[in-house]
Amino acid sequence: MERLKQAIRERGNVLSSEVLKVDTFLNHQVDVELMGAVGEEFARLFKDDGVTKVLTIESSGIAPSFMAATNLNTPLIFARKKKSLTMNENVYVSQVYSFTKRETNDITVSKDFITAEDTVLIIDDFLANGQAALGLIDIVNQAGAKVAGLGIVIEKSFQDGRKRLEEEGYRIESLARIHELEAGRVTFIDELVTNNN
Ligand code: 5GP
């Protein structure tokens, strides 16, 4: 998605060879127009897959998921990272190791909101090693529901999340795929030129 790649190039901040900061349009301040376009693209990609629920993880997954769910005409559910006091024991729980925070957290979703009849589209802001995605898949599996696929805003293709998920047979649609973060610069997979010289 060209518009997204342009935002990453112009408004992203390469913190290291592993971490990209996108606080300007996704992770803190939200560019609602861009996130609207991102959500529309996810909805277009999964429109024929019988999606009944969109599932993400708080908080940065919510913005890109919102317009996807709006366009697919489904509810949006976000997994909670901290158990709310108003949540009873009626929850699915999975453990997720956070790439950016370097800690393991339980994520929870109420059993009221995903059932065996559901086909679930999972959306997240980043795909790195696939831990968040695997935790969300685990929750869908606990519910006996079907995973339609994964919609990722920014995939860091040099980490092994995609490989892990593809090995398990899941469909992944990433709107921007990063080959490398190097010297403050982002290179996307589709910009690589084959040079045989
Ligand atoms: P994974 O679970 O695939 O290892 O990492 C994905 C999760 O970690 C995402 O939910 C995202 O919040 C966070 N994350 C991973 N890499 C980055 C990154 O380079 N920048 C930012 N802002 N978040 C990241």
GROMACS .gro file of C-alpha atoms and ligand atoms in nm:
model
  221
    1MET     CA    1   0.000   0.000   0.000
    2GLU     CA    2   0.188   0.300  -0.135
    3ARG     CA    3   0.034   0.560   0.093
    4LEU     CA    4   0.131   0.363   0.400
    5LYS     CA    5   0.486   0.312   0.276
    6GLN     CA    6   0.516   0.684   0.216
    7ALA     CA    7   0.401   0.757   0.572
    8ILE     CA    8   0.658   0.507   0.707
    9ARG     CA    9   0.935   0.666   0.499
   10GLU     CA   10   0.846   1.025   0.582
   11ARG     CA   11   0.701   1.004   0.931
   12GLY     CA   12   0.854   0.685   1.073
   13ASN     CA   13   1.162   0.683   1.291
   14VAL     CA   14   1.412   0.397   1.267
   15LEU     CA   15   1.519   0.342   1.629
   16SER     CA   16   1.753   0.051   1.559
   17SER     CA   17   1.802  -0.226   1.303
   18GLU     CA   18   1.509  -0.402   1.472
   19VAL     CA   19   1.263  -0.135   1.583
   20LEU     CA   20   1.060   0.119   1.388
   21LYS     CA   21   0.875   0.395   1.572
   22VAL     CA   22   0.551   0.513   1.414
   23ASP     CA   23   0.408   0.728   1.694
   24THR     CA   24   0.327   1.001   1.445
   25PHE     CA   25   0.047   0.812   1.268
   26LEU     CA   26  -0.022   0.476   1.435
   27ASN     CA   27   0.110   0.410   1.785
   28HIS     CA   28   0.036   0.735   1.969
   29GLN     CA   29  -0.103   1.005   1.741
   30VAL     CA   30  -0.338   0.841   1.492
   31ASP     CA   31  -0.372   0.958   1.131
   32VAL     CA   32  -0.740   0.873   1.106
   33GLU     CA   33  -0.756   0.919   0.731
   34LEU     CA   34  -0.463   0.684   0.672
   35MET     CA   35  -0.597   0.430   0.922
   36GLY     CA   36  -0.933   0.454   0.746
   37ALA     CA   37  -0.763   0.363   0.418
   38VAL     CA   38  -0.572   0.080   0.589
   39GLY     CA   39  -0.896  -0.059   0.732
   40GLU     CA   40  -1.066  -0.036   0.392
   41GLU     CA   41  -0.782  -0.231   0.234
   42PHE     CA   42  -0.811  -0.509   0.494
   43ALA     CA   43  -1.186  -0.522   0.433
   44ARG     CA   44  -1.128  -0.546   0.056
   45LEU     CA   45  -0.875  -0.828   0.098
   46PHE     CA   46  -1.102  -1.036   0.325
   47LYS     CA   47  -1.444  -0.945   0.186
   48ASP     CA   48  -1.511  -1.296   0.047
   49ASP     CA   49  -1.399  -1.490   0.354
   50GLY     CA   50  -1.716  -1.490   0.559
   51VAL     CA   51  -1.563  -1.285   0.843
   52THR     CA   52  -1.802  -1.248   1.138
   53LYS     CA   53  -1.566  -1.080   1.391
   54VAL     CA   54  -1.249  -0.873   1.379
   55LEU     CA   55  -1.007  -0.942   1.665
   56THR     CA   56  -0.710  -0.729   1.764
   57ILE     CA   57  -0.504  -0.650   2.072
   58GLU     CA   58  -0.509  -0.324   2.268
   59SER     CA   59  -0.414  -0.057   2.215
   60SER     CA   60  -0.236   0.000   1.884
   61GLY     CA   61  -0.436  -0.261   1.692
   62ILE     CA   62  -0.764  -0.083   1.752
   63ALA     CA   63  -0.725   0.209   1.510
   64PRO     CA   64  -0.646   0.002   1.197
   65SER     CA   65  -0.912  -0.257   1.292
   66PHE     CA   66  -1.190  -0.009   1.338
   67MET     CA   67  -1.246   0.074   0.972
   68ALA     CA   68  -1.189  -0.289   0.869
   69ALA     CA   69  -1.473  -0.396   1.098
   70THR     CA   70  -1.686  -0.102   0.982
   71ASN     CA   71  -1.646  -0.206   0.618
   72LEU     CA   72  -1.691  -0.576   0.686
   73ASN     CA   73  -1.996  -0.487   0.897
   74THR     CA   74  -1.878  -0.694   1.196
   75PRO     CA   75  -1.810  -0.624   1.562
   76LEU     CA   76  -1.454  -0.540   1.664
   77ILE     CA   77  -1.311  -0.713   1.971
   78PHE     CA   78  -0.983  -0.615   2.129
   79ALA     CA   79  -0.798  -0.854   2.357
   80ARG     CA   80  -0.710  -0.690   2.687
   81LYS     CA   81  -0.356  -0.691   2.817
   82LYS     CA   82  -0.462  -0.623   3.175
   83LYS     CA   83  -0.755  -0.805   3.322
   84SER     CA   84  -1.032  -0.558   3.394
   85LEU     CA   85  -1.197  -0.560   3.738
   86THR     CA   86  -1.534  -0.584   3.568
   87MET     CA   87  -1.430  -0.898   3.379
   88ASN     CA   88  -1.546  -1.219   3.543
   89GLU     CA   89  -1.377  -1.556   3.506
   90ASN     CA   90  -1.557  -1.622   3.181
   91VAL     CA   91  -1.253  -1.545   2.966
   92TYR     CA   92  -1.013  -1.703   2.720
   93VAL     CA   93  -0.653  -1.643   2.826
   94SER     CA   94  -0.328  -1.672   2.632
   95GLN     CA   95   0.028  -1.576   2.713
   96VAL     CA   96   0.209  -1.332   2.487
   97TYR     CA   97   0.574  -1.230   2.501
   98SER     CA   98   0.601  -0.865   2.403
   99PHE     CA   99   0.878  -0.785   2.155
  100THR     CA  100   0.893  -0.416   2.249
  101LYS     CA  101   0.840  -0.449   2.627
  102ARG     CA  102   1.046  -0.769   2.675
  103GLU     CA  103   0.791  -0.920   2.913
  104THR     CA  104   0.524  -1.188   2.905
  105ASN     CA  105   0.162  -1.087   2.965
  106ASP     CA  106  -0.170  -1.267   2.977
  107ILE     CA  107  -0.413  -1.144   2.716
  108THR     CA  108  -0.783  -1.202   2.773
  109VAL     CA  109  -1.105  -1.203   2.572
  110SER     CA  110  -1.450  -1.263   2.717
  111LYS     CA  111  -1.608  -1.593   2.613
  112ASP     CA  112  -1.925  -1.397   2.537
  113PHE     CA  113  -1.772  -1.242   2.228
  114ILE     CA  114  -1.621  -1.529   2.026
  115THR     CA  115  -1.801  -1.859   1.974
  116ALA     CA  116  -1.755  -2.172   1.761
  117GLU     CA  117  -1.979  -2.018   1.491
  118ASP     CA  118  -1.737  -1.729   1.427
  119THR     CA  119  -1.489  -1.672   1.146
  120VAL     CA  120  -1.234  -1.429   1.281
  121LEU     CA  121  -1.006  -1.184   1.103
  122ILE     CA  122  -0.706  -1.105   1.326
  123ILE     CA  123  -0.547  -0.761   1.281
  124ASP     CA  124  -0.237  -0.612   1.441
  125ASP     CA  125  -0.016  -0.309   1.388
  126PHE     CA  126   0.319  -0.493   1.359
  127LEU     CA  127   0.434  -0.846   1.284
  128ALA     CA  128   0.779  -0.920   1.429
  129ASN     CA  129   0.824  -1.271   1.572
  130GLY     CA  130   0.456  -1.354   1.564
  131GLN     CA  131   0.395  -1.383   1.939
  132ALA     CA  132   0.096  -1.147   1.949
  133ALA     CA  133  -0.057  -1.314   1.642
  134LEU     CA  134  -0.005  -1.663   1.789
  135GLY     CA  135  -0.169  -1.553   2.117
  136LEU     CA  136  -0.472  -1.421   1.930
  137ILE     CA  137  -0.489  -1.739   1.717
  138ASP     CA  138  -0.476  -1.944   2.040
  139ILE     CA  139  -0.778  -1.754   2.172
  140VAL     CA  140  -0.974  -1.812   1.848
  141ASN     CA  141  -0.883  -2.181   1.870
  142GLN     CA  142  -0.995  -2.200   2.234
  143ALA     CA  143  -1.332  -2.067   2.119
  144GLY     CA  144  -1.350  -2.337   1.850
  145ALA     CA  145  -1.384  -2.060   1.591
  146LYS     CA  146  -1.215  -2.032   1.251
  147VAL     CA  147  -0.928  -1.797   1.165
  148ALA     CA  148  -0.998  -1.622   0.832
  149GLY     CA  149  -0.642  -1.487   0.824
  150LEU     CA  150  -0.417  -1.216   0.957
  151GLY     CA  151  -0.414  -0.853   0.851
  152ILE     CA  152  -0.089  -0.678   0.944
  153VAL     CA  153  -0.021  -0.309   0.897
  154ILE     CA  154   0.362  -0.328   0.908
  155GLU     CA  155   0.550  -0.655   0.870
  156LYS     CA  156   0.919  -0.668   0.953
  157SER     CA  157   1.000  -0.944   0.711
  158PHE     CA  158   1.353  -0.992   0.848
  159GLN     CA  159   1.201  -1.136   1.166
  160ASP     CA  160   1.042  -1.478   1.160
  161GLY     CA  161   0.674  -1.409   1.238
  162ARG     CA  162   0.553  -1.464   0.881
  163LYS     CA  163   0.748  -1.788   0.848
  164ARG     CA  164   0.602  -1.927   1.171
  165LEU     CA  165   0.246  -1.837   1.080
  166GLU     CA  166   0.275  -1.964   0.722
  167GLU     CA  167   0.417  -2.292   0.850
  168GLU     CA  168   0.097  -2.331   1.049
  169GLY     CA  169  -0.104  -2.265   0.733
  170TYR     CA  170  -0.236  -1.917   0.803
  171ARG     CA  171  -0.298  -1.654   0.536
  172ILE     CA  172  -0.115  -1.327   0.607
  173GLU     CA  173  -0.191  -0.998   0.434
  174SER     CA  174   0.064  -0.730   0.525
  175LEU     CA  175   0.015  -0.382   0.384
  176ALA     CA  176   0.383  -0.284   0.414
  177ARG     CA  177   0.665  -0.540   0.423
  178ILE     CA  178   1.000  -0.419   0.550
  179HIS     CA  179   1.311  -0.593   0.426
  180GLU     CA  180   1.560  -0.397   0.634
  181LEU     CA  181   1.598  -0.115   0.885
  182GLU     CA  182   1.948   0.019   0.844
  183ALA     CA  183   2.124   0.350   0.907
  184GLY     CA  184   1.798   0.529   0.975
  185ARG     CA  185   1.652   0.404   0.647
  186VAL     CA  186   1.364   0.170   0.566
  187THR     CA  187   1.385  -0.068   0.270
  188PHE     CA  188   1.065  -0.241   0.162
  189ILE     CA  189   1.064  -0.590   0.012
  190ASP     CA  190   0.911  -0.472  -0.316
  191GLU     CA  191   1.186  -0.213  -0.363
  192LEU     CA  192   1.460  -0.474  -0.381
  193VAL     CA  193   1.617  -0.486  -0.725
  194THR     CA  194   1.779  -0.802  -0.838
  195ASN     CA  195   2.130  -0.716  -0.941
  196ASN     CA  196   2.326  -0.998  -1.101
  197ASN     CA  197   2.635  -0.789  -1.173
  1985GP     P1  198   0.548  -1.000   1.766
  1985GP     O1  199   0.447  -1.043   1.866
  1985GP     O2  200   0.509  -1.034   1.624
  1985GP     O3  201   0.686  -1.045   1.801
  1985GP     O4  202   0.555  -0.842   1.774
  1985GP     C1  203   0.441  -0.769   1.738
  1985GP     C2  204   0.396  -0.678   1.849
  1985GP     O5  205   0.508  -0.609   1.907
  1985GP     C3  206   0.302  -0.574   1.794
  1985GP     O6  207   0.178  -0.588   1.858
  1985GP     C4  208   0.365  -0.441   1.825
  1985GP     O7  209   0.291  -0.375   1.923
  1985GP     C5  210   0.503  -0.471   1.881
  1985GP     N1  211   0.613  -0.441   1.787
  1985GP     C6  212   0.697  -0.531   1.729
  1985GP     N2  213   0.791  -0.470   1.657
  1985GP     C7  214   0.767  -0.337   1.665
  1985GP     C8  215   0.831  -0.222   1.608
  1985GP     O8  216   0.933  -0.227   1.536
  1985GP     N3  217   0.776  -0.102   1.639
  1985GP     C9  218   0.665  -0.090   1.717
  1985GP     N4  219   0.618   0.033   1.739
  1985GP     N5  220   0.601  -0.196   1.773
  1985GP    C10  221   0.652  -0.319   1.747
   0.00000   0.00000   0.00000
